[in-house]
CSV table of N, CA, C and O in Angstrom, one decimal:
chain,number,residue,atom,x,y,z
P,709,MET,N,22.4,-9.4,-2.2
P,709,MET,CA,21.1,-9.9,-2.6
P,709,MET,C,20.1,-8.8,-2.8
P,709,MET,O,20.0,-7.9,-2.0
P,710,SER,N,19.5,-8.8,-4.0
P,710,SER,CA,18.5,-7.7,-4.3
P,710,SER,C,17.2,-8.0,-3.5
P,710,SER,O,16.9,-9.0,-3.0
P,711,LEU,N,16.4,-6.9,-3.5
P,711,LEU,CA,15.0,-7.0,-2.9
P,711,LEU,C,14.2,-8.1,-3.5
P,711,LEU,O,13.5,-8.9,-2.9
P,712,GLU,N,14.2,-8.2,-4.9
P,712,GLU,CA,13.4,-9.2,-5.6
P,712,GLU,C,13.9,-10.6,-5.2
P,712,GLU,O,13.1,-11.5,-5.1
P,713,ASP,N,15.2,-10.8,-5.1
P,713,ASP,CA,15.7,-12.1,-4.8
P,713,ASP,C,15.3,-12.5,-3.3
P,713,ASP,O,15.0,-13.6,-3.1
P,714,ALA,N,15.4,-11.5,-2.4
P,714,ALA,CA,15.0,-11.8,-1.0
P,714,ALA,C,13.5,-12.1,-0.9
P,714,ALA,O,13.2,-13.1,-0.2
P,715,LEU,N,12.7,-11.4,-1.6
P,715,LEU,CA,11.2,-11.7,-1.6
P,715,LEU,C,10.9,-13.0,-2.2
P,715,LEU,O,10.1,-13.8,-1.8
P,716,SER,N,11.6,-13.3,-3.3
P,716,SER,CA,11.5,-14.6,-4.0
P,716,SER,C,11.9,-15.8,-3.1
P,716,SER,O,11.3,-16.8,-3.0
P,717,HIS,N,13.0,-15.5,-2.3
P,717,HIS,CA,13.5,-16.6,-1.4
P,717,HIS,C,12.6,-16.8,-0.2
P,717,HIS,O,12.3,-18.0,0.1
P,718,VAL,N,12.0,-15.8,0.3
P,718,VAL,CA,11.1,-15.9,1.5
P,718,VAL,C,9.8,-16.5,1.0
P,718,VAL,O,9.2,-17.3,1.7
P,719,GLY,N,9.2,-16.0,-0.1
P,719,GLY,CA,8.0,-16.5,-0.6
P,719,GLY,C,6.8,-15.8,0.1
P,719,GLY,O,6.9,-14.9,0.9
P,720,THR,N,5.6,-16.3,-0.2
P,720,THR,CA,4.4,-15.8,0.4
P,720,THR,C,3.7,-17.0,1.0
P,720,THR,O,3.4,-18.0,0.4
P,721,GLY,N,3.4,-16.8,2.3
P,721,GLY,CA,2.7,-17.9,3.1
P,721,GLY,C,1.5,-17.3,3.8
P,721,GLY,O,1.1,-16.2,3.7
P,722,PRO,N,1.0,-18.1,4.7
P,722,PRO,CA,-0.1,-17.7,5.5
P,722,PRO,C,0.1,-16.5,6.3
P,722,PRO,O,-0.8,-15.7,6.5
P,723,PHE,N,1.3,-16.3,6.9
P,723,PHE,CA,1.5,-15.1,7.7
P,723,PHE,C,1.4,-13.8,6.9
P,723,PHE,O,0.8,-12.9,7.3
P,724,GLN,N,2.0,-13.8,5.7
P,724,GLN,CA,1.9,-12.7,4.8
P,724,GLN,C,0.5,-12.4,4.4
P,724,GLN,O,0.1,-11.2,4.3
P,725,TRP,N,-0.3,-13.4,4.2
P,725,TRP,CA,-1.7,-13.2,3.8
P,725,TRP,C,-2.5,-12.6,5.0
P,725,TRP,O,-3.3,-11.8,4.9
P,726,MET,N,-2.2,-13.1,6.2
P,726,MET,CA,-2.8,-12.6,7.4
P,726,MET,C,-2.5,-11.1,7.7
P,726,MET,O,-3.4,-10.3,8.0
P,727,VAL,N,-1.2,-10.8,7.5
P,727,VAL,CA,-0.8,-9.4,7.6
P,727,VAL,C,-1.5,-8.5,6.6
P,727,VAL,O,-2.0,-7.4,6.9
P,728,LEU,N,-1.7,-9.0,5.4
P,728,LEU,CA,-2.4,-8.3,4.3
P,728,LEU,C,-3.9,-8.0,4.7
P,728,LEU,O,-4.4,-6.9,4.6
P,729,VAL,N,-4.5,-9.1,5.3
P,729,VAL,CA,-5.9,-8.9,5.7
P,729,VAL,C,-6.0,-8.0,6.9
P,729,VAL,O,-6.9,-7.1,6.9
P,730,VAL,N,-5.2,-8.1,7.9
P,730,VAL,CA,-5.3,-7.2,9.0
P,730,VAL,C,-5.0,-5.7,8.6
P,730,VAL,O,-5.8,-4.8,9.0
P,731,CYS,N,-4.0,-5.5,7.8
P,731,CYS,CA,-3.7,-4.1,7.4
P,731,CYS,C,-4.9,-3.6,6.5
P,731,CYS,O,-5.2,-2.4,6.5
P,732,GLY,N,-5.4,-4.5,5.7
P,732,GLY,CA,-6.5,-4.1,4.8
P,732,GLY,C,-7.8,-3.7,5.6
P,732,GLY,O,-8.4,-2.7,5.3
P,733,LEU,N,-8.1,-4.5,6.7
P,733,LEU,CA,-9.2,-4.1,7.6
P,733,LEU,C,-8.9,-2.8,8.3
P,733,LEU,O,-9.9,-2.0,8.5
P,734,ALA,N,-7.7,-2.6,8.7
P,734,ALA,CA,-7.4,-1.4,9.4
P,734,ALA,C,-7.6,-0.2,8.5
P,734,ALA,O,-8.1,0.9,8.9
P,735,ASN,N,-7.1,-0.3,7.3
P,735,ASN,CA,-7.3,0.7,6.3
P,735,ASN,C,-8.8,1.0,6.0
P,735,ASN,O,-9.3,2.1,5.8
P,736,ALA,N,-9.6,-0.1,5.9
P,736,ALA,CA,-11.0,0.0,5.7
P,736,ALA,C,-11.7,0.7,6.8
P,736,ALA,O,-12.6,1.5,6.6
P,737,ALA,N,-11.3,0.4,8.1
P,737,ALA,CA,-11.8,1.1,9.2
P,737,ALA,C,-11.6,2.6,9.2
P,737,ALA,O,-12.5,3.4,9.4
P,738,ASP,N,-10.4,3.0,8.8
P,738,ASP,CA,-10.1,4.4,8.6
P,738,ASP,C,-11.0,5.0,7.5
P,738,ASP,O,-11.5,6.1,7.7
P,739,ALA,N,-11.1,4.3,6.4
P,739,ALA,CA,-11.9,4.8,5.3
P,739,ALA,C,-13.4,5.0,5.7
P,739,ALA,O,-14.0,6.0,5.3
P,740,VAL,N,-13.9,4.1,6.5
P,740,VAL,CA,-15.3,4.2,6.9
P,740,VAL,C,-15.5,5.4,7.8
P,740,VAL,O,-16.5,6.1,7.7
P,741,GLU,N,-14.6,5.6,8.7
P,741,GLU,CA,-14.7,6.8,9.6
P,741,GLU,C,-14.7,8.1,8.8
P,741,GLU,O,-15.5,9.0,9.1
P,742,ILE,N,-13.8,8.2,7.8
P,742,ILE,CA,-13.8,9.4,7.0
P,742,ILE,C,-15.0,9.6,6.2
P,742,ILE,O,-15.6,10.6,6.1
P,743,LEU,N,-15.5,8.5,5.6
P,743,LEU,CA,-16.8,8.5,4.9
P,743,LEU,C,-18.0,8.9,5.7
P,743,LEU,O,-18.8,9.7,5.3
P,744,SER,N,-18.1,8.3,6.9
P,744,SER,CA,-19.2,8.6,7.8
P,744,SER,C,-19.2,10.0,8.2
P,744,SER,O,-20.3,10.6,8.3
P,745,VAL,N,-18.1,10.6,8.5
P,745,VAL,CA,-18.0,12.0,8.9
P,745,VAL,C,-18.5,12.9,7.8
P,745,VAL,O,-19.2,13.9,8.0
P,746,GLY,N,-18.0,12.6,6.6
P,746,GLY,CA,-18.4,13.4,5.5
P,746,GLY,C,-19.9,13.3,5.2
P,746,GLY,O,-20.6,14.3,4.9
P,747,LEU,N,-20.5,12.1,5.4
P,747,LEU,CA,-21.9,12.0,5.2
P,747,LEU,C,-22.7,12.7,6.3
P,747,LEU,O,-23.8,13.2,6.1
P,748,LEU,N,-22.2,12.6,7.5
P,748,LEU,CA,-22.9,13.2,8.7
P,748,LEU,C,-22.7,14.7,8.8
P,748,LEU,O,-23.4,15.4,9.6
P,749,GLY,N,-21.8,15.3,8.0
P,749,GLY,CA,-21.5,16.7,8.1
P,749,GLY,C,-22.7,17.6,7.9
P,749,GLY,O,-23.0,18.6,8.6
P,750,THR,N,-23.6,17.2,6.9
P,750,THR,CA,-24.8,18.0,6.6
P,750,THR,C,-25.8,17.9,7.7
P,750,THR,O,-26.3,19.0,8.1
P,751,ALA,N,-25.9,16.7,8.3
P,751,ALA,CA,-26.9,16.6,9.4
P,751,ALA,C,-26.4,17.3,10.6
P,751,ALA,O,-27.2,18.0,11.3
P,752,ALA,N,-25.1,17.3,10.9
P,752,ALA,CA,-24.5,18.0,12.0
P,752,ALA,C,-24.6,19.5,11.8
P,752,ALA,O,-24.9,20.3,12.8
P,753,GLU,N,-24.5,20.0,10.6
P,753,GLU,CA,-24.6,21.4,10.3
P,753,GLU,C,-26.0,21.9,10.6
P,753,GLU,O,-26.2,23.0,11.2
P,754,THR,N,-27.0,21.1,10.3
P,754,THR,CA,-28.4,21.5,10.5
P,754,THR,C,-28.7,21.3,12.0
P,754,THR,O,-29.2,22.3,12.6
P,755,GLU,N,-28.3,20.2,12.6
P,755,GLU,CA,-28.7,19.9,14.0
P,755,GLU,C,-28.0,20.9,15.0
P,755,GLU,O,-28.6,21.3,16.0
P,756,LEU,N,-26.7,21.2,14.7
P,756,LEU,CA,-25.9,22.0,15.6
P,756,LEU,C,-25.9,23.5,15.2
P,756,LEU,O,-25.2,24.3,15.9
P,757,ASN,N,-26.6,23.9,14.2
P,757,ASN,CA,-26.6,25.2,13.7
P,757,ASN,C,-25.2,25.7,13.4
P,757,ASN,O,-24.8,26.8,13.8
P,758,LEU,N,-24.5,24.9,12.6
P,758,LEU,CA,-23.1,25.3,12.3
P,758,LEU,C,-23.1,26.1,11.0
P,758,LEU,O,-23.9,25.8,10.1
P,759,THR,N,-22.2,27.0,10.9
P,759,THR,CA,-21.9,27.7,9.6
P,759,THR,C,-21.1,26.7,8.7
P,759,THR,O,-20.5,25.8,9.2
P,760,PRO,N,-21.1,26.9,7.4
P,760,PRO,CA,-20.3,26.1,6.5
P,760,PRO,C,-18.8,26.1,6.9
P,760,PRO,O,-18.1,25.1,6.8
P,761,HIS,N,-18.4,27.3,7.4
P,761,HIS,CA,-17.0,27.4,7.8
P,761,HIS,C,-16.7,26.5,9.0
P,761,HIS,O,-15.6,25.8,9.0
P,762,ARG,N,-17.6,26.5,10.0
P,762,ARG,CA,-17.4,25.6,11.2
P,762,ARG,C,-17.5,24.1,10.8
P,762,ARG,O,-16.8,23.3,11.4
P,763,THR,N,-18.4,23.8,9.9
P,763,THR,CA,-18.5,22.4,9.4
P,763,THR,C,-17.2,22.0,8.8
P,763,THR,O,-16.7,20.9,9.0
P,764,GLY,N,-16.6,22.9,7.9
P,764,GLY,CA,-15.4,22.5,7.3
P,764,GLY,C,-14.3,22.4,8.3
P,764,GLY,O,-13.4,21.5,8.2
P,765,ALA,N,-14.2,23.2,9.4
P,765,ALA,CA,-13.2,23.1,10.4
P,765,ALA,C,-13.4,21.8,11.2
P,765,ALA,O,-12.4,21.1,11.5
P,766,LEU,N,-14.7,21.4,11.4
P,766,LEU,CA,-14.9,20.1,12.1
P,766,LEU,C,-14.4,18.9,11.3
P,766,LEU,O,-13.8,18.0,11.8
P,767,ASN,N,-14.7,19.0,10.0
P,767,ASN,CA,-14.2,17.9,9.1
P,767,ASN,C,-12.7,17.9,9.0
P,767,ASN,O,-12.0,16.9,8.9
P,768,ALA,N,-12.0,19.1,9.1
P,768,ALA,CA,-10.6,19.2,9.0
P,768,ALA,C,-9.9,18.6,10.3
P,768,ALA,O,-8.8,18.1,10.2
P,769,CYS,N,-10.7,18.7,11.4
P,769,CYS,CA,-10.1,18.1,12.6
P,769,CYS,C,-9.8,16.6,12.5
P,769,CYS,O,-8.8,16.1,13.1
P,770,ILE,N,-10.5,15.9,11.7
P,770,ILE,CA,-10.3,14.5,11.5
P,770,ILE,C,-8.9,14.3,10.8
P,770,ILE,O,-8.2,13.4,11.3
P,771,PHE,N,-8.7,15.1,9.8
P,771,PHE,CA,-7.4,14.9,9.1
P,771,PHE,C,-6.2,15.4,9.9
P,771,PHE,O,-5.1,14.8,9.8
P,772,VAL,N,-6.4,16.4,10.7
P,772,VAL,CA,-5.3,16.8,11.6
P,772,VAL,C,-5.0,15.7,12.6
P,772,VAL,O,-3.9,15.4,12.9
P,773,GLY,N,-6.1,15.1,13.2
P,773,GLY,CA,-6.0,14.0,14.1
P,773,GLY,C,-5.3,12.8,13.5
P,773,GLY,O,-4.4,12.2,14.1
P,774,MET,N,-5.6,12.5,12.2
P,774,MET,CA,-5.0,11.4,11.5
P,774,MET,C,-3.5,11.7,11.3
P,774,MET,O,-2.6,10.8,11.4
P,775,PHE,N,-3.2,12.9,11.0
P,775,PHE,CA,-1.8,13.3,10.7
P,775,PHE,C,-1.0,13.2,12.0
P,775,PHE,O,0.1,12.6,12.0
P,776,LEU,N,-1.5,13.8,13.1
P,776,LEU,CA,-0.8,13.7,14.4
P,776,LEU,C,-0.7,12.3,14.9
P,776,LEU,O,0.3,11.9,15.4
P,777,GLY,N,-1.8,11.5,14.7
P,777,GLY,CA,-1.8,10.1,15.1
P,777,GLY,C,-0.8,9.3,14.4
P,777,GLY,O,-0.1,8.5,14.9
P,778,GLY,N,-0.7,9.6,13.1
P,778,GLY,CA,0.3,8.9,12.3
P,778,GLY,C,1.8,9.2,12.7
P,778,GLY,O,2.6,8.3,12.8
P,779,LEU,N,2.0,10.4,13.0
P,779,LEU,CA,3.3,10.8,13.6
P,779,LEU,C,3.6,10.1,14.9
P,779,LEU,O,4.7,9.5,15.1
P,780,LEU,N,2.6,10.2,15.8
P,780,LEU,CA,2.8,9.6,17.1
P,780,LEU,C,3.0,8.1,17.1
P,780,LEU,O,3.9,7.5,17.7
P,781,TRP,N,2.1,7.4,16.3
P,781,TRP,CA,2.1,5.9,16.3
P,781,TRP,C,3.3,5.5,15.5
P,781,TRP,O,3.8,4.4,15.7
P,782,GLY,N,3.8,6.3,14.6
P,782,GLY,CA,5.1,5.9,13.9
P,782,GLY,C,6.2,5.9,14.8
P,782,GLY,O,7.1,5.0,14.8
P,783,LEU,N,6.3,6.9,15.7
P,783,LEU,CA,7.4,7.0,16.7
P,783,LEU,C,7.2,5.9,17.7
P,783,LEU,O,8.2,5.2,18.0
P,784,ILE,N,6.0,5.6,18.1
P,784,ILE,CA,5.8,4.5,19.0
P,784,ILE,C,6.2,3.2,18.4
P,784,ILE,O,6.8,2.3,19.0
P,785,GLY,N,5.9,3.0,17.1
P,785,GLY,CA,6.2,1.8,16.4
P,785,GLY,C,7.7,1.6,16.3
P,785,GLY,O,8.3,0.5,16.3
P,786,ASP,N,8.5,2.7,16.2
P,786,ASP,CA,9.9,2.6,16.1
P,786,ASP,C,10.5,2.2,17.5
P,786,ASP,O,11.5,1.5,17.5
P,787,VAL,N,9.8,2.6,18.5
P,787,VAL,CA,10.3,2.2,19.9
P,787,VAL,C,9.9,0.8,20.3
P,787,VAL,O,10.8,0.0,20.8
P,788,VAL,N,8.6,0.5,20.2
P,788,VAL,CA,8.1,-0.8,20.8
P,788,VAL,C,7.9,-1.8,19.7
P,788,VAL,O,7.6,-3.0,20.1
P,789,GLY,N,8.0,-1.5,18.5
P,789,GLY,CA,7.7,-2.4,17.4
P,789,GLY,C,6.4,-2.2,16.7
P,789,GLY,O,5.5,-1.7,17.3
P,790,ARG,N,6.4,-2.6,15.4
P,790,ARG,CA,5.2,-2.3,14.6
P,790,ARG,C,4.0,-3.1,15.0
P,790,ARG,O,2.9,-2.6,15.0
P,791,LYS,N,4.2,-4.4,15.4
P,791,LYS,CA,3.1,-5.2,15.7
P,791,LYS,C,2.4,-4.7,17.0
P,791,LYS,O,1.1,-4.5,17.0
P,792,ARG,N,3.1,-4.4,18.0
P,792,ARG,CA,2.5,-3.9,19.3
P,792,ARG,C,1.8,-2.5,19.0
P,792,ARG,O,0.7,-2.3,19.5
P,793,SER,N,2.5,-1.7,18.3
P,793,SER,CA,1.8,-0.3,18.1
P,793,SER,C,0.6,-0.5,17.2
P,793,SER,O,-0.4,0.2,17.5
P,794,LEU,N,0.6,-1.3,16.2
P,794,LEU,CA,-0.6,-1.5,15.4
P,794,LEU,C,-1.7,-2.1,16.2
P,794,LEU,O,-2.9,-1.6,16.1
P,795,VAL,N,-1.5,-3.1,17.0
P,795,VAL,CA,-2.5,-3.7,17.9
P,795,VAL,C,-3.0,-2.7,18.8
P,795,VAL,O,-4.3,-2.6,19.0
P,796,ALA,N,-2.2,-1.9,19.5
P,796,ALA,CA,-2.6,-0.9,20.4
P,796,ALA,C,-3.5,0.2,19.7
P,796,ALA,O,-4.5,0.6,20.2
P,797,ALA,N,-3.0,0.6,18.5
P,797,ALA,CA,-3.8,1.7,17.8
P,797,ALA,C,-5.1,1.1,17.4
P,797,ALA,O,-6.2,1.9,17.5
P,798,LEU,N,-5.2,-0.1,16.9
P,798,LEU,CA,-6.5,-0.7,16.5
P,798,LEU,C,-7.4,-0.9,17.7
P,798,LEU,O,-8.6,-0.6,17.6
P,799,ALA,N,-6.8,-1.3,18.8
P,799,ALA,CA,-7.7,-1.4,20.0
P,799,ALA,C,-8.2,-0.1,20.5
P,799,ALA,O,-9.4,0.0,20.8
P,800,ILE,N,-7.4,0.9,20.5
P,800,ILE,CA,-7.9,2.2,21.0
P,800,ILE,C,-8.9,2.7,20.0
P,800,ILE,O,-10.0,3.3,20.4
P,801,ASN,N,-8.7,2.6,18.7
P,801,ASN,CA,-9.7,3.0,17.7
P,801,ASN,C,-11.0,2.3,17.9
P,801,ASN,O,-12.1,2.9,17.8
P,802,ALA,N,-10.9,1.0,18.1
P,802,ALA,CA,-12.2,0.2,18.3
P,802,ALA,C,-12.9,0.6,19.6
P,802,ALA,O,-14.1,0.7,19.5
P,803,ILE,N,-12.2,0.9,20.6
P,803,ILE,CA,-12.8,1.3,21.9
P,803,ILE,C,-13.6,2.6,21.7
P,803,ILE,O,-14.8,2.7,22.0
P,804,PHE,N,-12.9,3.6,21.2
P,804,PHE,CA,-13.5,4.9,21.0
P,804,PHE,C,-14.5,4.9,19.9
P,804,PHE,O,-15.5,5.7,20.0
P,805,GLY,N,-14.3,4.1,18.9
P,805,GLY,CA,-15.3,4.0,17.9
P,805,GLY,C,-16.6,3.4,18.4
P,805,GLY,O,-17.7,3.9,18.1
P,806,GLY,N,-16.5,2.4,19.3
P,806,GLY,CA,-17.7,1.8,19.9
P,806,GLY,C,-18.3,2.7,20.9
P,806,GLY,O,-19.6,2.8,20.9
P,807,LEU,N,-17.5,3.5,21.6
P,807,LEU,CA,-18.1,4.5,22.5
P,807,LEU,C,-18.9,5.6,21.8
P,807,LEU,O,-20.0,6.0,22.2
P,808,SER,N,-18.3,6.0,20.7
P,808,SER,CA,-19.0,7.1,19.9
P,808,SER,C,-20.3,6.5,19.3
P,808,SER,O,-21.3,7.2,19.1
P,809,ALA,N,-20.2,5.3,18.9
P,809,ALA,CA,-21.4,4.7,18.3
P,809,ALA,C,-22.5,4.5,19.3
P,809,ALA,O,-23.7,4.6,19.0
P,810,ALA,N,-22.1,4.3,20.5
P,810,ALA,CA,-23.1,4.1,21.6
P,810,ALA,C,-23.6,5.4,22.2
P,810,ALA,O,-24.6,5.4,23.0
P,811,ALA,N,-23.0,6.5,21.9
P,811,ALA,CA,-23.4,7.8,22.5
P,811,ALA,C,-24.8,8.2,21.9
P,811,ALA,O,-25.1,8.0,20.8
P,812,THR,N,-25.6,8.6,22.8
P,812,THR,CA,-27.0,9.0,22.5
P,812,THR,C,-27.1,10.5,22.4
P,812,THR,O,-28.1,11.0,22.0
P,813,SER,N,-26.1,11.3,22.9
P,813,SER,CA,-26.1,12.7,22.8
P,813,SER,C,-24.7,13.3,22.7
P,813,SER,O,-23.8,12.5,22.9
P,814,LEU,N,-24.6,14.6,22.5
P,814,LEU,CA,-23.3,15.2,22.5
P,814,LEU,C,-22.8,15.3,23.9
P,814,LEU,O,-21.7,15.5,24.2
C-alpha cells in the first residue's frame, strides 16, 4: 500500500486537526521567542553596555540552544514517545517562559 493510499484510507478527523493545532501553537511559541529576542537585542545592548559582537553572541545562544534541544528532545521522543516528549518540552518551555516574563531584574 502506498503512502497516498494509507492516508486516504485513514482520512482526516478531529484528532488530526487537534494535532495540527497543537503543533502549530508550539511552532508559534518558538517563533515568538525568536522574534522577541531579536527585538530586545538593541535594548539589551544599550542597557547592559554590550558590544555588537557580544549582542550577536547572545542572539546566537538561542539558536545553539534550539539545536541542542532539538537533538535532545528527538532522542527522548525516540525512547518515551513523541506525545510524552512534546508535552514535556512544551510544559518546560511554558514554565521557564513564564518565569522569565515575571523576572524584574537580571
